Short mmCIF file of N, CA and C in Angstrom, two decimals:
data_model
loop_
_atom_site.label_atom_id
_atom_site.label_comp_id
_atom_site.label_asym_id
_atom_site.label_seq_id
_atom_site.Cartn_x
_atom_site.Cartn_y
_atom_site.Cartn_z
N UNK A 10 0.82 -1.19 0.00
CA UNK A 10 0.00 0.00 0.00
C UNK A 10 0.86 1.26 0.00
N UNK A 11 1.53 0.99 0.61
CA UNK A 11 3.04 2.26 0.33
C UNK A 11 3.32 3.15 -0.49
N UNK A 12 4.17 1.94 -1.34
CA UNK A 12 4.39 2.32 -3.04
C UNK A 12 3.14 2.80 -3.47
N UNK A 13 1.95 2.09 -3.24
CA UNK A 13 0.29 2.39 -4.03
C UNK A 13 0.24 4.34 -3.96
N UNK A 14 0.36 4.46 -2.79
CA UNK A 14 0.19 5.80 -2.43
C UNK A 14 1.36 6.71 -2.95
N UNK A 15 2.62 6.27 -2.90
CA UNK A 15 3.79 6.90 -3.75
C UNK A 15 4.15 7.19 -5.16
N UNK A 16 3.29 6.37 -5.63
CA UNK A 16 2.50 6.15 -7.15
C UNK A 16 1.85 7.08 -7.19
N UNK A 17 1.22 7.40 -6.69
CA UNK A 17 -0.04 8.14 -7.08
C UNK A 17 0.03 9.62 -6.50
N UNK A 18 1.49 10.16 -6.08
CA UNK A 18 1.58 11.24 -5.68
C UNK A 18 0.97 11.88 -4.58
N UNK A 19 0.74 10.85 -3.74
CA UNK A 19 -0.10 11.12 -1.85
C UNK A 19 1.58 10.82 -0.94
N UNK A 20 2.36 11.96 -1.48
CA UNK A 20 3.24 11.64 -0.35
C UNK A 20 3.39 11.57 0.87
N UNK A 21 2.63 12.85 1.63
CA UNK A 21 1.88 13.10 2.82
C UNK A 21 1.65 11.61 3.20
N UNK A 22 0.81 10.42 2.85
CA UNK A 22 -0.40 9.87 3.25
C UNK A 22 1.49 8.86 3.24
N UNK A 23 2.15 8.49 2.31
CA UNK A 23 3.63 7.87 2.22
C UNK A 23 4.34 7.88 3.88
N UNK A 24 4.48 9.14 3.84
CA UNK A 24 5.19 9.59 5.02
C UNK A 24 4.76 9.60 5.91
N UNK A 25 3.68 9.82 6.06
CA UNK A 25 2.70 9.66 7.06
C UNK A 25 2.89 7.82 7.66
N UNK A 26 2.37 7.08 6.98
CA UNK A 26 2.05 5.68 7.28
C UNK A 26 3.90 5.39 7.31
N UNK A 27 4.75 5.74 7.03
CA UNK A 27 5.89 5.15 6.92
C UNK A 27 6.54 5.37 8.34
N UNK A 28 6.55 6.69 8.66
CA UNK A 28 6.48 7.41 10.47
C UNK A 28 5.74 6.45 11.35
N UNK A 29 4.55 6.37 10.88
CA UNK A 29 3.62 5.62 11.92
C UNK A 29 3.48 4.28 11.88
N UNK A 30 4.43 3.10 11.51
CA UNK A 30 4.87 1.96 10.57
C UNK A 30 6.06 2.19 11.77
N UNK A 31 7.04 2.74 11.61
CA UNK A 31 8.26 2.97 12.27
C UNK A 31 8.10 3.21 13.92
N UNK A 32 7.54 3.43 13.90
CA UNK A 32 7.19 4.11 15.31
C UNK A 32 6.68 2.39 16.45
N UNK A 33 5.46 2.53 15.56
CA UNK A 33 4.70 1.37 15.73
C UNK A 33 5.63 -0.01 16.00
N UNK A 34 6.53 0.05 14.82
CA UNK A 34 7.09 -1.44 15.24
C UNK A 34 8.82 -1.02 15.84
N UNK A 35 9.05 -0.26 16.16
CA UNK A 35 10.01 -0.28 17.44
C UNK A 35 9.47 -0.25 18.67
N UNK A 36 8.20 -0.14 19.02
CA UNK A 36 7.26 0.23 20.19
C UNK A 36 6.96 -1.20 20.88
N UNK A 37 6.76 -1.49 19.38
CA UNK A 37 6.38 -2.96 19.77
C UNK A 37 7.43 -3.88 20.02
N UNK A 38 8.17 -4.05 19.13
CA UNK A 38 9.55 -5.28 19.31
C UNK A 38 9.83 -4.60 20.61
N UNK A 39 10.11 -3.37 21.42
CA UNK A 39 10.74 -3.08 22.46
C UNK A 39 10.25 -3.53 23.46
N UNK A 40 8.93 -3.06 23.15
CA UNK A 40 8.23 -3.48 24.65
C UNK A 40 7.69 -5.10 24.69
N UNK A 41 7.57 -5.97 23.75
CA UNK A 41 7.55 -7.22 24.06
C UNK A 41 8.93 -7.68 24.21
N UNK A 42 10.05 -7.32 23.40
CA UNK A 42 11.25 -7.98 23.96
C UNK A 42 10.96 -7.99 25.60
N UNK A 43 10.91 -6.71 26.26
CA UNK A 43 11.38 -5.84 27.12
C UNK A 43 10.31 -6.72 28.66
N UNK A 44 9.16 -7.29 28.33
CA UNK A 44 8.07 -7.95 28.90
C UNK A 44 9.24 -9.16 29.10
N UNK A 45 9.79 -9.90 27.51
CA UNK A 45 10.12 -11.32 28.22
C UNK A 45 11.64 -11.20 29.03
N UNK A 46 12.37 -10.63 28.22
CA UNK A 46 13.39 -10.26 29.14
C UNK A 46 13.46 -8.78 29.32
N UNK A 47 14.31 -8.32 30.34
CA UNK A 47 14.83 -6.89 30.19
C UNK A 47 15.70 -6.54 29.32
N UNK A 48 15.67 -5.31 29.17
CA UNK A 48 17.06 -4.90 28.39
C UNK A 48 18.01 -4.28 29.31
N UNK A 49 19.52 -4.28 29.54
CA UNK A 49 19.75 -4.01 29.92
C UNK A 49 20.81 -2.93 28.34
N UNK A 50 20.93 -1.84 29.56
CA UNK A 50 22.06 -0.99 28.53
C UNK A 50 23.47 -1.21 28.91
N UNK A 51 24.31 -1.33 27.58
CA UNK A 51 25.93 -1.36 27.92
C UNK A 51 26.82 -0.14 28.39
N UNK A 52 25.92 0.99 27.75
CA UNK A 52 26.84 2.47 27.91
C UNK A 52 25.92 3.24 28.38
N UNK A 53 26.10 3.95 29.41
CA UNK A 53 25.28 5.12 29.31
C UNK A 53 25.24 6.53 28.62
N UNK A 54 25.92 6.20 27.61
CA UNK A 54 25.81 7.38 26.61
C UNK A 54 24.56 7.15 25.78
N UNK A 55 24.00 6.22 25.70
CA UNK A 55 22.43 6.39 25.03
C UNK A 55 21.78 7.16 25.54
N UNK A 56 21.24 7.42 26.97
CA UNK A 56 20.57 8.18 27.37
C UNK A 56 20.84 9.74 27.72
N UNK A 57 22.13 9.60 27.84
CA UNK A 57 22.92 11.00 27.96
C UNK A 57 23.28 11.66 26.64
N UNK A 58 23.85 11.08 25.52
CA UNK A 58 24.26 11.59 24.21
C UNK A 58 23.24 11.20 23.23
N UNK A 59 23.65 9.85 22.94
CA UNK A 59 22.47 9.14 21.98
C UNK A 59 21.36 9.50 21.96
N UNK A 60 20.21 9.86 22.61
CA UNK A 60 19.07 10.45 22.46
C UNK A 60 18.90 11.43 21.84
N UNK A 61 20.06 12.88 22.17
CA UNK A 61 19.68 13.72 21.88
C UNK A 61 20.27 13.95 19.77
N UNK A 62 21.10 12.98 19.84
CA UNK A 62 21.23 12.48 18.48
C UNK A 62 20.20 12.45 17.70
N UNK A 63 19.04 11.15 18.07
CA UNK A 63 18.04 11.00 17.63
C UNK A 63 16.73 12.25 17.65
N UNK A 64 16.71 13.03 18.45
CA UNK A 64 16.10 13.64 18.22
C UNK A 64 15.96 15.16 17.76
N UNK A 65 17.36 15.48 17.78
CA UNK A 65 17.75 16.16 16.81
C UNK A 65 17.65 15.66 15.29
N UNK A 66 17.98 14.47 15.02
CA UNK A 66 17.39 13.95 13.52
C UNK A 66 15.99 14.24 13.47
N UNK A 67 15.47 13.36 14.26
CA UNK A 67 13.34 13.57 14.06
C UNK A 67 13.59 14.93 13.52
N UNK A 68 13.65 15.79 14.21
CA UNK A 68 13.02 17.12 14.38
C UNK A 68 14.06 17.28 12.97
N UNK A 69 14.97 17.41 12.66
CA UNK A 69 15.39 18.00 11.32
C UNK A 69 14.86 17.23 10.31
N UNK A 70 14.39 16.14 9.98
CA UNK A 70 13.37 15.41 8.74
C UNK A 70 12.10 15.84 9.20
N UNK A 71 11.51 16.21 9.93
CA UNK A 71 10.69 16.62 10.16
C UNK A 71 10.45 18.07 9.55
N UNK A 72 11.44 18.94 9.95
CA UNK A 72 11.17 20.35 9.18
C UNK A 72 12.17 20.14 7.69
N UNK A 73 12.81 19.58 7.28
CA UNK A 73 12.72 19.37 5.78
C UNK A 73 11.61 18.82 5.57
N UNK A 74 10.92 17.60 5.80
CA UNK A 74 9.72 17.23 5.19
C UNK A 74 8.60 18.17 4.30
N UNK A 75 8.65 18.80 6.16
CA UNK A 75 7.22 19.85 5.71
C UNK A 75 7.49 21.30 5.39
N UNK A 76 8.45 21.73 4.99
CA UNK A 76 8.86 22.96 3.76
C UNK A 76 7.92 22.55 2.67
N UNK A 77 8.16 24.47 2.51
CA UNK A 77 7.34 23.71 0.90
C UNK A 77 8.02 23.13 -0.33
N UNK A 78 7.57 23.07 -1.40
CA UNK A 78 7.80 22.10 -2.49
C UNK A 78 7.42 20.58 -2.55
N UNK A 79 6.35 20.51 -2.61
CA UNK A 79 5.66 19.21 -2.36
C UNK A 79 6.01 17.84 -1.39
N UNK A 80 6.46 18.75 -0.39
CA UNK A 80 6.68 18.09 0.63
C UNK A 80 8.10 16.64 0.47
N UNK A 81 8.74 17.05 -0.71
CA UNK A 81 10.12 16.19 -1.54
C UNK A 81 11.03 16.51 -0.51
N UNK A 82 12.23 15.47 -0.19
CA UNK A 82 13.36 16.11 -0.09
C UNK A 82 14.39 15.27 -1.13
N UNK A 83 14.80 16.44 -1.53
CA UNK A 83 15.82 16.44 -2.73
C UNK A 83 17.38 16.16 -2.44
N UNK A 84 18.38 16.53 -3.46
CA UNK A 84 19.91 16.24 -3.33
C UNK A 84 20.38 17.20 -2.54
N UNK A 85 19.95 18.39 -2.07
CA UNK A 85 20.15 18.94 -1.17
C UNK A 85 19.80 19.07 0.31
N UNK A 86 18.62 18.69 0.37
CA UNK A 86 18.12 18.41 1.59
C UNK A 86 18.42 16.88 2.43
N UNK A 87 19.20 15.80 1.31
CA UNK A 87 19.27 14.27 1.65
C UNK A 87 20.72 14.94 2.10
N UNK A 88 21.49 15.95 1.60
CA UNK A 88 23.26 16.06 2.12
C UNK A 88 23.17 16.87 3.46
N UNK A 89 21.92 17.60 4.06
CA UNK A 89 21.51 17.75 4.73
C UNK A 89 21.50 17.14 6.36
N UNK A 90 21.16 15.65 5.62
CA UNK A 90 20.54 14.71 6.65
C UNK A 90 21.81 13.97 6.48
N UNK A 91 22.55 13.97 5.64
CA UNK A 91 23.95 12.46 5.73
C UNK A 91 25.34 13.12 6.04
N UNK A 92 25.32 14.59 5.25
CA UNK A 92 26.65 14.85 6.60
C UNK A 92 26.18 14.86 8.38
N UNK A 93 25.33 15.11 9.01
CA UNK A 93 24.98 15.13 10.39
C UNK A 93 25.36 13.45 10.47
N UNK A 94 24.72 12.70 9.88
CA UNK A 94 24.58 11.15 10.09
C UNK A 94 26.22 11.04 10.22
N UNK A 95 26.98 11.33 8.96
CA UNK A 95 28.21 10.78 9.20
C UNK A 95 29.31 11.41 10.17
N UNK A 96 28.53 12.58 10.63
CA UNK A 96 29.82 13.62 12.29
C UNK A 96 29.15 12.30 13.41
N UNK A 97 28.04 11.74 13.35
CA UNK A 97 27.40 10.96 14.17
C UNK A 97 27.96 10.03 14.25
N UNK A 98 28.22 8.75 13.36
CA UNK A 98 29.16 7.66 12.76
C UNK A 98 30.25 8.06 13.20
N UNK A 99 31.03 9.08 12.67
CA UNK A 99 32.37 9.24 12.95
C UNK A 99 32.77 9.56 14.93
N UNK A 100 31.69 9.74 15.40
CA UNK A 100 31.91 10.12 16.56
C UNK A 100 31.53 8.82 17.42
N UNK A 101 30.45 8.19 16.98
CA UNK A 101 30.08 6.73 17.57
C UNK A 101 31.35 5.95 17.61
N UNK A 102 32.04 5.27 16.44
CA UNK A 102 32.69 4.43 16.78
C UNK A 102 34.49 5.38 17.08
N UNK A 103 34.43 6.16 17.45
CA UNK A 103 35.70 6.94 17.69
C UNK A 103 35.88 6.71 19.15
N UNK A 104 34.82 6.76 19.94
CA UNK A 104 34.12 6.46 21.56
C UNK A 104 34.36 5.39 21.77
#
């Protein structure tokens, strides 16, 4: 149904279900892993660094998303999102 909607130029309705698809099934694998066993964490830089990683991403695909121009992100807005990714990478396994 994805593609169906990406076809047909309902990117909104794309992005939309693809967010809420994503969301949905890390929510889930977490919290049933998390029911049969615990998780335990190895570093505490997830909660101290790592988070704010991640949500500094959300929030920047988030406001590229919804700029205007049909809601696309293009070759400029993807170098956008992959130099941050790779200061991220380069700093993850440098740690």
């Amino acid at each position: 149904m994805l593609f169906k909607n990406a076809f047909k130029y309902e990117k909104a309705i794309s992005l939309g279900n693809l967010i809420g698809s994503n969301i949905f099934n890390i929510a889930s694998v977490l919290g049933i892993t998390a029911m049969i066993k615990p998780i335990a964490l190895q570093t505490k830089s997830v909660l101290s660094v790592d988070i704010f990683w991640m949500i500094g991403f959300a929030v920047l695909i988030l406001i590229l998303a919804l700029l205007p121009k049909r809601h696309t992100i293009g070759r400029y807005k993807g170098a956008l999102i992959l130099i941050p990714y790779l200061i991220f990478v380069f700093l993850a396994l440098r740690f």
